[in-house]
Short mmCIF file of C-alpha atoms in Angstrom, two decimals:
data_model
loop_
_atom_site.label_atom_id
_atom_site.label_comp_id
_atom_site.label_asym_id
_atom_site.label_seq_id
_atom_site.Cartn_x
_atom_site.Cartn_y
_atom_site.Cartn_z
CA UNK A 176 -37.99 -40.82 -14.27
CA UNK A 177 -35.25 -37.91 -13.68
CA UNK A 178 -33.60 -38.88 -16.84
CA UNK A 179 -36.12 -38.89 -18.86
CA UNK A 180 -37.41 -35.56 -18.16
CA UNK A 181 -33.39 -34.78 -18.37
CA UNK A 182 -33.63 -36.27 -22.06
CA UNK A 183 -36.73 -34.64 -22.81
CA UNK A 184 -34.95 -30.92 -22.15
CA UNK A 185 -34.29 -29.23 -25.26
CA UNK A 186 -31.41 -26.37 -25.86
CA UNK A 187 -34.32 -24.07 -25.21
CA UNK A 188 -35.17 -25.34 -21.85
CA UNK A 189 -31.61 -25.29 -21.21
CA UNK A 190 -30.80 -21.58 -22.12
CA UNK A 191 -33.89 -20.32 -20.44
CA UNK A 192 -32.61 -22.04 -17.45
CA UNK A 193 -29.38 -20.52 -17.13
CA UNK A 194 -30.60 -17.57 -18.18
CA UNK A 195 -32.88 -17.43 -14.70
CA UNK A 196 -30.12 -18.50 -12.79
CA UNK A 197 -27.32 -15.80 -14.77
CA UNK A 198 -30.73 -13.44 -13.08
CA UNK A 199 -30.71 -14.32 -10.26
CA UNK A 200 -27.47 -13.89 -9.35
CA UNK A 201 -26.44 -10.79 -7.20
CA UNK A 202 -23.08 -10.26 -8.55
CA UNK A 203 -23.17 -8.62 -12.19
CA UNK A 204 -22.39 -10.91 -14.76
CA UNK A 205 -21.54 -10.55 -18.30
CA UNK A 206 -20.11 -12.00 -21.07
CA UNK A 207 -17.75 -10.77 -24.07
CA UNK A 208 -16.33 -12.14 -27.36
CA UNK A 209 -13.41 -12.20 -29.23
CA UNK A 210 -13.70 -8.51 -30.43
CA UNK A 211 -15.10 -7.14 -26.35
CA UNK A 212 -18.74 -6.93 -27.46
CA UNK A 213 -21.17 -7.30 -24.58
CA UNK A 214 -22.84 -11.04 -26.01
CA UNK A 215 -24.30 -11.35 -22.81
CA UNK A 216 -25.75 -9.43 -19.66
CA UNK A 217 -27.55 -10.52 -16.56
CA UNK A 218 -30.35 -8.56 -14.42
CA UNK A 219 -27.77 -7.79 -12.08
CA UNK A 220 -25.40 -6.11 -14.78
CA UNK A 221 -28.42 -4.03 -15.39
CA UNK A 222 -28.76 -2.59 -12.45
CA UNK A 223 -25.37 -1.69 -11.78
CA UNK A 224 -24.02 -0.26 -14.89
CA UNK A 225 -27.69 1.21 -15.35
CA UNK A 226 -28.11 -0.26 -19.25
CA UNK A 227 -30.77 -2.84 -20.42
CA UNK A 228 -29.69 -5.74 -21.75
CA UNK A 229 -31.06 -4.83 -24.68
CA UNK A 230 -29.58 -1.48 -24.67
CA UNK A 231 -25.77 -3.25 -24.71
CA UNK A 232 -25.63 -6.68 -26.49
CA UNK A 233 -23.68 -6.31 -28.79
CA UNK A 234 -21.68 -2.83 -28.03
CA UNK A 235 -18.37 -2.58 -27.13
CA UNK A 236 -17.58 -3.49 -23.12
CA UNK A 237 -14.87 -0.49 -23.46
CA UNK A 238 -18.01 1.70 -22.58
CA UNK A 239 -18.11 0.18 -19.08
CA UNK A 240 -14.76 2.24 -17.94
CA UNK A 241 -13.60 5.78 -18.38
CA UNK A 242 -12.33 7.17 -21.35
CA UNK A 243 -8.86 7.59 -19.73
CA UNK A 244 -8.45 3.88 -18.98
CA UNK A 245 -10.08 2.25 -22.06
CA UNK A 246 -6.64 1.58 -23.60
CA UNK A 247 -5.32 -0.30 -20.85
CA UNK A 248 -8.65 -2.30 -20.17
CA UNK A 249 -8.59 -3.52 -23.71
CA UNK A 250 -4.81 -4.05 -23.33
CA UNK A 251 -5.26 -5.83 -20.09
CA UNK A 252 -8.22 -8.71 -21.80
CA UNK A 253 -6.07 -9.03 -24.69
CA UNK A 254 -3.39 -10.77 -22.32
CA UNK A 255 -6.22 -12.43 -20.81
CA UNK A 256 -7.75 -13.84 -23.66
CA UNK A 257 -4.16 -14.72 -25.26
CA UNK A 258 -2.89 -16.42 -22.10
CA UNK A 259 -2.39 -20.00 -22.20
CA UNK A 260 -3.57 -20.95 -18.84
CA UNK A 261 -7.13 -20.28 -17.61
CA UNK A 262 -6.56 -18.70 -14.25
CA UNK A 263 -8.99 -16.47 -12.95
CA UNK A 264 -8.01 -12.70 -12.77
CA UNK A 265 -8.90 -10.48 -9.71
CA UNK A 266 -8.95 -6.96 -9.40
CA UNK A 267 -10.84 -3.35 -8.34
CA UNK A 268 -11.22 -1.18 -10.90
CA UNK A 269 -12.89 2.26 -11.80
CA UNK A 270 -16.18 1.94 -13.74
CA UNK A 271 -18.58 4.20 -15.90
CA UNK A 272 -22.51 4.25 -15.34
CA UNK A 273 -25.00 4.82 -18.15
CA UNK A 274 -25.22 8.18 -16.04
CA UNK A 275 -21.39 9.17 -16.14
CA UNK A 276 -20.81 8.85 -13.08
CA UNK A 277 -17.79 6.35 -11.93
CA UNK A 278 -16.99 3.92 -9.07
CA UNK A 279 -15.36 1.02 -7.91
CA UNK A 280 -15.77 -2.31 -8.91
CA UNK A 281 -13.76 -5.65 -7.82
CA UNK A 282 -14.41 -7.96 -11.17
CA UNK A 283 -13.06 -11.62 -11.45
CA UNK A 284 -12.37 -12.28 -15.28
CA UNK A 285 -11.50 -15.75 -16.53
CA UNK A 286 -11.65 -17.11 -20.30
CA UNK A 287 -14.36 -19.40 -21.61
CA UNK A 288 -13.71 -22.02 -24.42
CA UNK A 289 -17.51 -22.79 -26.21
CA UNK A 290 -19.29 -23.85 -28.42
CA UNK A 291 -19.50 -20.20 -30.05
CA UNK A 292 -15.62 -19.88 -29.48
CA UNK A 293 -13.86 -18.16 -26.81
CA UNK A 294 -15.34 -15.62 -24.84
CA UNK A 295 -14.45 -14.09 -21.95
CA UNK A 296 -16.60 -13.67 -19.05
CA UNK A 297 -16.16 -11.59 -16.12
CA UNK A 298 -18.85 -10.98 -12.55
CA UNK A 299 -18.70 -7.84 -10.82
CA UNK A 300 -20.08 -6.42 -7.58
CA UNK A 301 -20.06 -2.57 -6.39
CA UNK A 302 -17.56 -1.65 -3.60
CA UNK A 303 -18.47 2.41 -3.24
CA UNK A 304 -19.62 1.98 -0.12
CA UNK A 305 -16.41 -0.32 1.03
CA UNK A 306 -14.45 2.63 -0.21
CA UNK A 307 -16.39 4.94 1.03
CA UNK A 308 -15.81 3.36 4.14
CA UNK A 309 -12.35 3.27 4.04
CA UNK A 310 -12.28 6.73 3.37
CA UNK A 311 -13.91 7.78 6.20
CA UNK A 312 -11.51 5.61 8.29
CA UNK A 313 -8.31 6.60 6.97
CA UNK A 314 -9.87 9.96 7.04
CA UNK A 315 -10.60 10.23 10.66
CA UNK A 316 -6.89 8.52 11.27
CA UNK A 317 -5.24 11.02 9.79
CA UNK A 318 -7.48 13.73 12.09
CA UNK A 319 -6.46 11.49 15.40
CA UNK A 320 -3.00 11.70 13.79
CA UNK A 321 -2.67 15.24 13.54
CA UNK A 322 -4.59 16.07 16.69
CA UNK A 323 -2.16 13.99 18.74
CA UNK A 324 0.92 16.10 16.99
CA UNK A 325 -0.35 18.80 17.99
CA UNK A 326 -0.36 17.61 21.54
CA UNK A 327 2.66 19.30 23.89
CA UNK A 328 3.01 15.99 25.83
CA UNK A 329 4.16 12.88 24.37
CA UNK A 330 1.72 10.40 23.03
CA UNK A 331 2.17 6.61 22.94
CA UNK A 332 1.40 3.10 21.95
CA UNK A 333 2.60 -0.15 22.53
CA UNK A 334 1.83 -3.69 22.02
CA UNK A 335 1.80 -5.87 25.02
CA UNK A 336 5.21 -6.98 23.95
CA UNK A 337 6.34 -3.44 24.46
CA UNK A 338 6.64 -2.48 20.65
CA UNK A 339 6.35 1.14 19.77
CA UNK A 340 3.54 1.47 17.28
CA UNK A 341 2.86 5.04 17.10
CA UNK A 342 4.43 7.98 18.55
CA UNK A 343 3.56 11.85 18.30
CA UNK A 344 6.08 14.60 17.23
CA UNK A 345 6.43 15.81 20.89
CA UNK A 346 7.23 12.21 22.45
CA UNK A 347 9.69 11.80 20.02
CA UNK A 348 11.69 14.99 20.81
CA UNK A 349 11.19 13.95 24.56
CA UNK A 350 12.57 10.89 24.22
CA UNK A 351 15.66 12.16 21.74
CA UNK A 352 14.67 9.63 19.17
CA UNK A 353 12.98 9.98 15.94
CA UNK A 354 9.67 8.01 14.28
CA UNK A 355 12.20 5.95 12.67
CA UNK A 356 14.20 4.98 15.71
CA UNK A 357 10.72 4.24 17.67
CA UNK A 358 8.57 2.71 15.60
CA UNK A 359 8.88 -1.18 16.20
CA UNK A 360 11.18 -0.96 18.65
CA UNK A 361 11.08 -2.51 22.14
CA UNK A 362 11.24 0.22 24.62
CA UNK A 363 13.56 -2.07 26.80
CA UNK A 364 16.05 -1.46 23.62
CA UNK A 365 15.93 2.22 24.21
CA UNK A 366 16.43 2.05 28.31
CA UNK A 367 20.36 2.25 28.85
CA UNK A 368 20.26 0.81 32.60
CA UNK A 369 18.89 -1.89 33.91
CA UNK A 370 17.23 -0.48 37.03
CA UNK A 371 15.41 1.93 35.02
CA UNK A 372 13.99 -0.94 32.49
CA UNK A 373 12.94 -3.46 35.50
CA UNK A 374 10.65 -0.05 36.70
CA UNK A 375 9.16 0.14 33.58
CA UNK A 376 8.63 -3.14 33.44
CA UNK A 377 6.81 -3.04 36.89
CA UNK A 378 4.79 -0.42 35.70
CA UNK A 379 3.62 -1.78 32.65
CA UNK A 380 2.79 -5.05 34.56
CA UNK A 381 0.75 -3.60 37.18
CA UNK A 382 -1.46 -1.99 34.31
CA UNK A 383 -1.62 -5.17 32.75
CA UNK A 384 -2.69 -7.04 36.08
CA UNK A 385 -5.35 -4.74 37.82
CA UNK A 386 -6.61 -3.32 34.21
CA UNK A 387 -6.36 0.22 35.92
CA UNK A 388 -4.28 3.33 35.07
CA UNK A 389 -0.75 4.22 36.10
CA UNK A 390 -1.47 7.98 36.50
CA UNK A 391 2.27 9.03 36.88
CA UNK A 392 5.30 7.68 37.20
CA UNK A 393 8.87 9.72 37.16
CA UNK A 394 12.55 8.64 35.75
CA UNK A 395 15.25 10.12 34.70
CA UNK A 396 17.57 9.35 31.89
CA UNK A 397 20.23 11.02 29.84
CA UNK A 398 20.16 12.28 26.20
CA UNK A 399 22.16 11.67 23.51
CA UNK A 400 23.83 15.23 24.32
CA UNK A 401 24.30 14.25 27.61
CA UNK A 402 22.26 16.55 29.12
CA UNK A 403 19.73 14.53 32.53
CA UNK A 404 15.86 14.67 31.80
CA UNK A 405 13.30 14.31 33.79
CA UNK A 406 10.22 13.01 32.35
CA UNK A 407 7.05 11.45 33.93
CA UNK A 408 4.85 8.97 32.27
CA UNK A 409 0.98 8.02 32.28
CA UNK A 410 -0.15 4.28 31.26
CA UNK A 411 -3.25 2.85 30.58
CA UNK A 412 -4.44 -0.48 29.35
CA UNK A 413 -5.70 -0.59 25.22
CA UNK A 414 -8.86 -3.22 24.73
CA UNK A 415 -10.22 -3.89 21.42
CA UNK A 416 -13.89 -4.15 20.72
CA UNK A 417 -14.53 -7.44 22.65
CA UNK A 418 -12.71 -5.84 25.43
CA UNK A 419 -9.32 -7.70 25.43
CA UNK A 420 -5.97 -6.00 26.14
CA UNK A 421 -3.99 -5.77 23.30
CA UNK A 422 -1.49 -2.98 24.42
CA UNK A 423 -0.87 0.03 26.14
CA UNK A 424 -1.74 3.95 25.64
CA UNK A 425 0.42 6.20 27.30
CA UNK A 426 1.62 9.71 27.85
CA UNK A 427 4.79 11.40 28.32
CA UNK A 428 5.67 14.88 29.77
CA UNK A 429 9.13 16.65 30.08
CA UNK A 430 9.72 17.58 33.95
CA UNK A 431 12.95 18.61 33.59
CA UNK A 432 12.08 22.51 33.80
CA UNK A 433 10.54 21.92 36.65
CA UNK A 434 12.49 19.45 38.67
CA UNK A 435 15.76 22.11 38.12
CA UNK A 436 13.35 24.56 39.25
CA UNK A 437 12.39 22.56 42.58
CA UNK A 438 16.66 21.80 42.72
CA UNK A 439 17.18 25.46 42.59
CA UNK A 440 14.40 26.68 45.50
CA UNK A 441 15.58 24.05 47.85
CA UNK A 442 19.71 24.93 47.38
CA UNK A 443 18.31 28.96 48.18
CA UNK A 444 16.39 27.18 51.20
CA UNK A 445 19.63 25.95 52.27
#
């Protein structure tokens, strides 16, 4: 029974039915020909570019982008269309709306060999708001970032490994090491003795265990100039979202000032 009604579909039947499946679809889809003429357009297409299908079957796709980047769009499906194997072609590019305004697209392009010749046809979905988003995190990154250079202590982070992954300005001149020097290091590679790397070890391990912050702990260690520092670190545990430890968060303040200070008031004690 399924084969005859199968039989008894006509071409008709068959382009109205993909042509309620092309709109139903919630990515945009179109479809171009040898020449980039729009020869077809779904309901989707419509509503993000903001033309009828009507309105652009049969006009040139090279409206769908900016002026400024026709040349290499048209550059970029003549490779397409000339290449001799079929893969699909990924990408996010800048488009135009019926209204002028432009945004991001990511479009997957691939080339079709029919019955009408070779076309290419391409589905597209907007990604403003994912780069919108990304914005507005990179955005409030760079804000922590700056905020924590301005700090006068030393800020830290470290993996659970004890990896460096971001330092401020003023931990950096504590420590006499630069970004460079820091970032993905081990700190037990920057820890000249021993005895002062199994105490930081300790310290970071007791975090770890009890989940509860070291609020000071003192060292002191000698610069590349030779000259003793005292500094005095904070440590506290780093969860993600779910609430798992994934590093550690840390601050670091130069004592030495002080501790020469204290050295000095005791020797006039004496």
């Amino acid at each position: 029974m399924a084969d005859r009604t199968e039989q008894g579909r006509g071409p008709r039947d068959a382009d109205l039915r993909e042509r309620v499946l092309a709109d139903v679809a919630l990515t945009a889809f179109t479809e171009l020909d040898h020449e980039w003429r729009v020869r077809d357009w779904n309901a989707q297409a419509e509503r993000t570019f903001g033309s009828s299908r009507q309105e652009i079957l049969g006009n040139a796709s090279s409206g769908l982008v900016p002026l400024r980047n026709r040349e290499l769009y048209e550059s970029e499906l003549r490779d397409l269309f000339n290449a001799t194997d079929r893969a699909v072609r990924r990408r996010a590019v800048t488009a135009l709306h019926k209204d002028g305004h432009e945004f991001k697209i990511e479009i997957a392009l691939a080339v079709l060999d029919g019955a009408d010749g070779r076309s290419v046809v391409a589905q597209a979905r907007d990604i403003t708001s994912v780069y919108q988003a990304e914005a507005r995190v990179h955005e409030a990154e760079q804000n922590t970032l700056d905020l924590i250079n301005r700090l006068e202590d030393g800020y830290f982070e470290l993996d659970l490994k004890g990896v460096h992954l971001r330092v401020n300005d003023a931990y950096c001149r504590i420590s006499d090491h630069t970004a460079a020097e820091l970032i993905g290091a081990n700190y037990r590679e920057l820890i000249g003795d021993a005895e002062r790397a199994k105490a930081t070890y300790d310290a970071f391990h007791r975090v770890f265990e009890t989940g509860e912050p070291l609020p000071a702990f003192e060292y002191v260690f000698t610069d590349r100039g030779g000259a003793r520092r005292f500094v005095e670190d904070s440590v506290s545990l780093k969860r993600d979202k779910s609430g798992r430890p994934v590093g550690f968060i840390g601050m670091r303040r130069d004592c030495t000032a002080r501790k020469f200070a204290e050295q000095e008031i005791a020797k006039a004690k004496e």
